[in-house]
Short mmCIF file of N, CA and C in Angstrom, two decimals:
data_model
loop_
_atom_site.label_atom_id
_atom_site.label_comp_id
_atom_site.label_asym_id
_atom_site.label_seq_id
_atom_site.Cartn_x
_atom_site.Cartn_y
_atom_site.Cartn_z
N MET A 167 -8.47 -9.52 21.97
CA MET A 167 -7.19 -9.57 21.29
C MET A 167 -7.40 -9.74 19.79
N SER A 168 -6.70 -8.97 19.00
CA SER A 168 -6.85 -8.99 17.55
C SER A 168 -6.23 -10.27 16.97
N LYS A 169 -6.93 -10.85 16.00
CA LYS A 169 -6.44 -12.04 15.31
C LYS A 169 -5.62 -11.68 14.08
N ILE A 170 -5.54 -10.39 13.78
CA ILE A 170 -4.81 -9.94 12.60
C ILE A 170 -3.32 -9.88 12.94
N PRO A 171 -2.49 -10.56 12.16
CA PRO A 171 -1.04 -10.53 12.43
C PRO A 171 -0.48 -9.12 12.34
N GLN A 172 0.54 -8.87 13.13
CA GLN A 172 1.23 -7.58 13.09
C GLN A 172 2.40 -7.68 12.12
N HIS A 173 2.58 -6.64 11.35
CA HIS A 173 3.69 -6.58 10.39
C HIS A 173 4.42 -5.27 10.64
N SER A 174 5.46 -5.32 11.44
CA SER A 174 6.17 -4.10 11.82
C SER A 174 6.88 -3.43 10.64
N ASP A 175 7.15 -4.19 9.58
CA ASP A 175 7.86 -3.64 8.43
C ASP A 175 6.91 -3.11 7.36
N LEU A 176 5.60 -3.22 7.58
CA LEU A 176 4.60 -2.77 6.61
C LEU A 176 3.72 -1.68 7.22
N VAL A 177 3.00 -0.96 6.35
CA VAL A 177 2.11 0.13 6.78
C VAL A 177 0.67 -0.35 6.67
N ARG A 178 -0.09 -0.18 7.74
CA ARG A 178 -1.48 -0.65 7.78
C ARG A 178 -2.43 0.43 7.28
N PHE A 179 -3.46 -0.03 6.55
CA PHE A 179 -4.55 0.82 6.09
C PHE A 179 -5.84 0.03 6.27
N ASP A 180 -6.81 0.59 6.98
CA ASP A 180 -8.10 -0.08 7.18
C ASP A 180 -9.08 0.40 6.11
N TYR A 181 -9.69 -0.57 5.43
CA TYR A 181 -10.56 -0.29 4.29
C TYR A 181 -11.95 -0.85 4.58
N GLU A 182 -12.96 0.02 4.49
CA GLU A 182 -14.35 -0.42 4.66
C GLU A 182 -14.84 -0.93 3.31
N CYS A 183 -15.13 -2.21 3.24
CA CYS A 183 -15.47 -2.86 1.97
C CYS A 183 -16.98 -2.98 1.78
N ASP A 184 -17.53 -2.20 0.86
CA ASP A 184 -18.96 -2.24 0.57
C ASP A 184 -19.38 -3.60 0.02
N GLU A 185 -18.51 -4.24 -0.76
CA GLU A 185 -18.81 -5.53 -1.35
C GLU A 185 -18.98 -6.63 -0.30
N LEU A 186 -18.44 -6.41 0.89
CA LEU A 186 -18.56 -7.38 1.99
C LEU A 186 -19.40 -6.79 3.13
N ASN A 187 -20.47 -6.09 2.76
CA ASN A 187 -21.43 -5.51 3.72
C ASN A 187 -20.78 -4.58 4.73
N GLY A 188 -19.83 -3.78 4.26
CA GLY A 188 -19.20 -2.78 5.12
C GLY A 188 -18.15 -3.32 6.06
N MET A 189 -17.71 -4.56 5.85
CA MET A 189 -16.69 -5.16 6.70
C MET A 189 -15.38 -4.39 6.55
N GLU A 190 -14.70 -4.20 7.68
CA GLU A 190 -13.43 -3.49 7.65
C GLU A 190 -12.29 -4.48 7.42
N LEU A 191 -11.53 -4.23 6.36
CA LEU A 191 -10.39 -5.07 6.01
C LEU A 191 -9.11 -4.38 6.45
N ALA A 192 -8.20 -5.14 7.03
CA ALA A 192 -6.89 -4.62 7.42
C ALA A 192 -5.93 -4.91 6.26
N CYS A 193 -5.46 -3.85 5.64
CA CYS A 193 -4.60 -3.97 4.46
C CYS A 193 -3.19 -3.50 4.82
N PHE A 194 -2.21 -4.26 4.38
CA PHE A 194 -0.82 -3.93 4.70
C PHE A 194 -0.04 -3.66 3.40
N PHE A 195 0.67 -2.54 3.42
CA PHE A 195 1.41 -2.09 2.25
C PHE A 195 2.91 -2.00 2.53
N GLU A 196 3.67 -2.26 1.50
CA GLU A 196 5.12 -2.04 1.56
C GLU A 196 5.40 -0.72 0.84
N TYR A 197 6.22 0.12 1.45
CA TYR A 197 6.56 1.41 0.85
C TYR A 197 8.00 1.39 0.39
N GLU A 198 8.21 1.81 -0.85
CA GLU A 198 9.56 1.97 -1.39
C GLU A 198 9.75 3.43 -1.75
N GLU A 199 10.78 4.03 -1.19
CA GLU A 199 11.05 5.44 -1.43
C GLU A 199 11.49 5.69 -2.86
N GLU A 200 11.35 6.93 -3.27
CA GLU A 200 11.82 7.36 -4.59
C GLU A 200 13.32 7.09 -4.70
N GLU A 201 13.72 6.65 -5.88
CA GLU A 201 15.15 6.38 -6.11
C GLU A 201 15.58 7.13 -7.37
N LEU A 202 16.55 8.00 -7.18
CA LEU A 202 17.06 8.77 -8.31
C LEU A 202 18.25 8.05 -8.93
N GLY A 203 18.22 7.90 -10.24
CA GLY A 203 19.30 7.23 -10.95
C GLY A 203 20.54 8.12 -11.01
N SER A 204 21.66 7.49 -11.20
CA SER A 204 22.92 8.23 -11.25
C SER A 204 23.07 8.99 -12.57
N VAL A 205 23.91 10.01 -12.53
CA VAL A 205 24.22 10.80 -13.73
C VAL A 205 25.74 10.85 -13.90
N ASP A 206 26.16 11.06 -15.13
CA ASP A 206 27.60 11.14 -15.35
C ASP A 206 28.08 12.58 -15.15
N SER A 207 29.33 12.82 -15.39
CA SER A 207 29.92 14.14 -15.13
C SER A 207 29.34 15.23 -16.03
N TYR A 208 28.66 14.84 -17.11
CA TYR A 208 28.02 15.82 -18.01
C TYR A 208 26.55 16.05 -17.66
N GLY A 209 26.07 15.33 -16.65
CA GLY A 209 24.69 15.47 -16.25
C GLY A 209 23.73 14.57 -17.00
N LEU A 210 24.26 13.64 -17.80
CA LEU A 210 23.42 12.70 -18.53
C LEU A 210 23.10 11.49 -17.65
N LYS A 211 21.88 11.00 -17.80
CA LYS A 211 21.42 9.89 -16.98
C LYS A 211 22.12 8.59 -17.34
N ASN A 212 22.63 7.89 -16.32
CA ASN A 212 23.15 6.54 -16.49
C ASN A 212 22.08 5.50 -16.17
N GLU A 213 21.18 5.87 -15.26
CA GLU A 213 20.14 4.97 -14.80
C GLU A 213 18.83 5.74 -14.72
N PRO A 214 17.70 5.04 -14.85
CA PRO A 214 16.40 5.73 -14.74
C PRO A 214 16.07 6.08 -13.29
N ASP A 215 15.18 7.06 -13.13
CA ASP A 215 14.62 7.40 -11.81
C ASP A 215 13.43 6.48 -11.56
N TYR A 216 13.20 6.14 -10.32
CA TYR A 216 12.04 5.34 -9.94
C TYR A 216 11.23 6.11 -8.91
N PRO A 217 9.92 6.30 -9.17
CA PRO A 217 9.09 7.04 -8.20
C PRO A 217 8.84 6.20 -6.95
N ALA A 218 8.42 6.87 -5.89
CA ALA A 218 8.01 6.17 -4.68
C ALA A 218 6.82 5.27 -5.02
N SER A 219 6.72 4.14 -4.33
CA SER A 219 5.61 3.22 -4.64
C SER A 219 5.08 2.55 -3.39
N TRP A 220 3.79 2.23 -3.44
CA TRP A 220 3.10 1.49 -2.39
C TRP A 220 2.64 0.18 -3.01
N THR A 221 2.98 -0.94 -2.38
CA THR A 221 2.60 -2.26 -2.88
C THR A 221 1.75 -2.97 -1.84
N LEU A 222 0.55 -3.35 -2.24
CA LEU A 222 -0.36 -4.07 -1.34
C LEU A 222 0.15 -5.51 -1.18
N ILE A 223 0.35 -5.93 0.07
CA ILE A 223 0.92 -7.24 0.37
C ILE A 223 -0.10 -8.19 0.99
N HIS A 224 -0.89 -7.71 1.95
CA HIS A 224 -1.86 -8.53 2.67
C HIS A 224 -3.19 -7.79 2.80
N VAL A 225 -4.29 -8.56 2.76
CA VAL A 225 -5.64 -8.04 3.06
C VAL A 225 -6.29 -9.05 3.99
N TYR A 226 -6.52 -8.64 5.24
CA TYR A 226 -7.06 -9.54 6.26
C TYR A 226 -8.52 -9.24 6.59
N LEU A 227 -9.29 -10.31 6.77
CA LEU A 227 -10.62 -10.22 7.35
C LEU A 227 -10.44 -10.02 8.85
N PRO A 228 -11.49 -9.59 9.56
CA PRO A 228 -11.37 -9.40 11.01
C PRO A 228 -10.95 -10.67 11.77
N ASP A 229 -11.21 -11.85 11.20
CA ASP A 229 -10.83 -13.09 11.88
C ASP A 229 -9.37 -13.49 11.62
N GLY A 230 -8.64 -12.67 10.86
CA GLY A 230 -7.23 -12.92 10.60
C GLY A 230 -6.94 -13.69 9.33
N THR A 231 -7.97 -14.00 8.52
CA THR A 231 -7.77 -14.71 7.27
C THR A 231 -7.28 -13.74 6.20
N ASP A 232 -6.17 -14.10 5.55
CA ASP A 232 -5.62 -13.27 4.47
C ASP A 232 -6.33 -13.64 3.17
N ILE A 233 -7.07 -12.67 2.60
CA ILE A 233 -7.85 -12.92 1.38
C ILE A 233 -7.26 -12.21 0.17
N PHE A 234 -6.03 -11.74 0.27
CA PHE A 234 -5.42 -11.01 -0.84
C PHE A 234 -5.50 -11.79 -2.14
N GLY A 235 -5.20 -13.06 -2.11
CA GLY A 235 -5.12 -13.88 -3.32
C GLY A 235 -6.45 -14.19 -3.98
N ILE A 236 -7.57 -13.94 -3.30
CA ILE A 236 -8.87 -14.28 -3.88
C ILE A 236 -9.72 -13.06 -4.23
N LEU A 237 -9.21 -11.87 -3.96
CA LEU A 237 -9.98 -10.66 -4.27
C LEU A 237 -9.89 -10.32 -5.74
N HIS A 238 -10.97 -9.76 -6.25
CA HIS A 238 -11.03 -9.33 -7.65
C HIS A 238 -10.07 -8.17 -7.87
N GLU A 239 -9.47 -8.13 -9.03
CA GLU A 239 -8.48 -7.09 -9.36
C GLU A 239 -9.06 -5.68 -9.20
N ALA A 240 -10.32 -5.48 -9.53
CA ALA A 240 -10.94 -4.16 -9.41
C ALA A 240 -11.01 -3.72 -7.94
N LEU A 241 -11.29 -4.65 -7.04
CA LEU A 241 -11.35 -4.33 -5.62
C LEU A 241 -9.95 -4.04 -5.08
N LEU A 242 -8.97 -4.82 -5.50
CA LEU A 242 -7.58 -4.56 -5.10
C LEU A 242 -7.13 -3.18 -5.57
N GLN A 243 -7.52 -2.81 -6.78
CA GLN A 243 -7.16 -1.50 -7.32
C GLN A 243 -7.82 -0.38 -6.51
N ASP A 244 -9.08 -0.58 -6.12
CA ASP A 244 -9.79 0.42 -5.32
C ASP A 244 -9.14 0.58 -3.95
N ILE A 245 -8.77 -0.54 -3.32
CA ILE A 245 -8.07 -0.48 -2.04
C ILE A 245 -6.77 0.29 -2.20
N HIS A 246 -6.03 -0.02 -3.24
CA HIS A 246 -4.73 0.63 -3.48
C HIS A 246 -4.90 2.13 -3.68
N GLU A 247 -5.86 2.55 -4.50
CA GLU A 247 -6.09 3.97 -4.76
C GLU A 247 -6.50 4.71 -3.50
N CYS A 248 -7.41 4.14 -2.73
CA CYS A 248 -7.85 4.78 -1.48
C CYS A 248 -6.69 4.91 -0.50
N ALA A 249 -5.89 3.87 -0.40
CA ALA A 249 -4.76 3.88 0.53
C ALA A 249 -3.72 4.92 0.12
N VAL A 250 -3.36 4.96 -1.15
CA VAL A 250 -2.35 5.92 -1.61
C VAL A 250 -2.84 7.35 -1.39
N ASP A 251 -4.11 7.61 -1.67
CA ASP A 251 -4.67 8.94 -1.40
C ASP A 251 -4.56 9.27 0.09
N TYR A 252 -4.90 8.32 0.93
CA TYR A 252 -4.83 8.52 2.38
C TYR A 252 -3.38 8.78 2.82
N PHE A 253 -2.46 7.96 2.34
CA PHE A 253 -1.04 8.11 2.72
C PHE A 253 -0.49 9.45 2.26
N GLU A 254 -0.84 9.88 1.06
CA GLU A 254 -0.36 11.16 0.54
C GLU A 254 -0.94 12.32 1.35
N ASN A 255 -2.20 12.22 1.75
CA ASN A 255 -2.80 13.27 2.59
C ASN A 255 -2.16 13.31 3.96
N GLN A 256 -1.80 12.16 4.50
CA GLN A 256 -1.13 12.11 5.79
C GLN A 256 0.25 12.75 5.70
N LYS A 257 0.93 12.53 4.59
CA LYS A 257 2.28 13.11 4.40
C LYS A 257 2.21 14.64 4.38
N GLU A 258 1.15 15.18 3.78
CA GLU A 258 0.99 16.64 3.69
C GLU A 258 0.74 17.26 5.06
N ASP A 259 0.21 16.47 6.01
CA ASP A 259 -0.07 16.98 7.35
C ASP A 259 1.19 17.20 8.18
N TYR A 260 2.32 16.67 7.74
CA TYR A 260 3.57 16.80 8.50
C TYR A 260 4.32 18.03 8.13
#
C-alpha cells in the first residue's frame, strides 16, 4: 500500500531525482485554465488575459514525507519544467 497521500483535485507527476540517487518523487500540481479578460463593446480590454498555469503544491518521498518546503529552488524549477513539458505533450496526444 502506498504511503503517498492521494489528492483527487491535483495532477500527479512522477519525477526521477538524480540528486537523490534516482529516487522517484511524487509531485502534485494544481492546474488553472486560461482565463480571457472581458472586453467592452468597442473590443478594448477591460481586464488582462491570464495564461493557463501549473503550480507545484506537494513533493513526496516514497515514504510519504512531503519535502516541498526544503527543496532547493533550482530543483523545484527543474521538476516544474519537466512536468509542464510532459503535461503539454500529453495534451497533444488527445
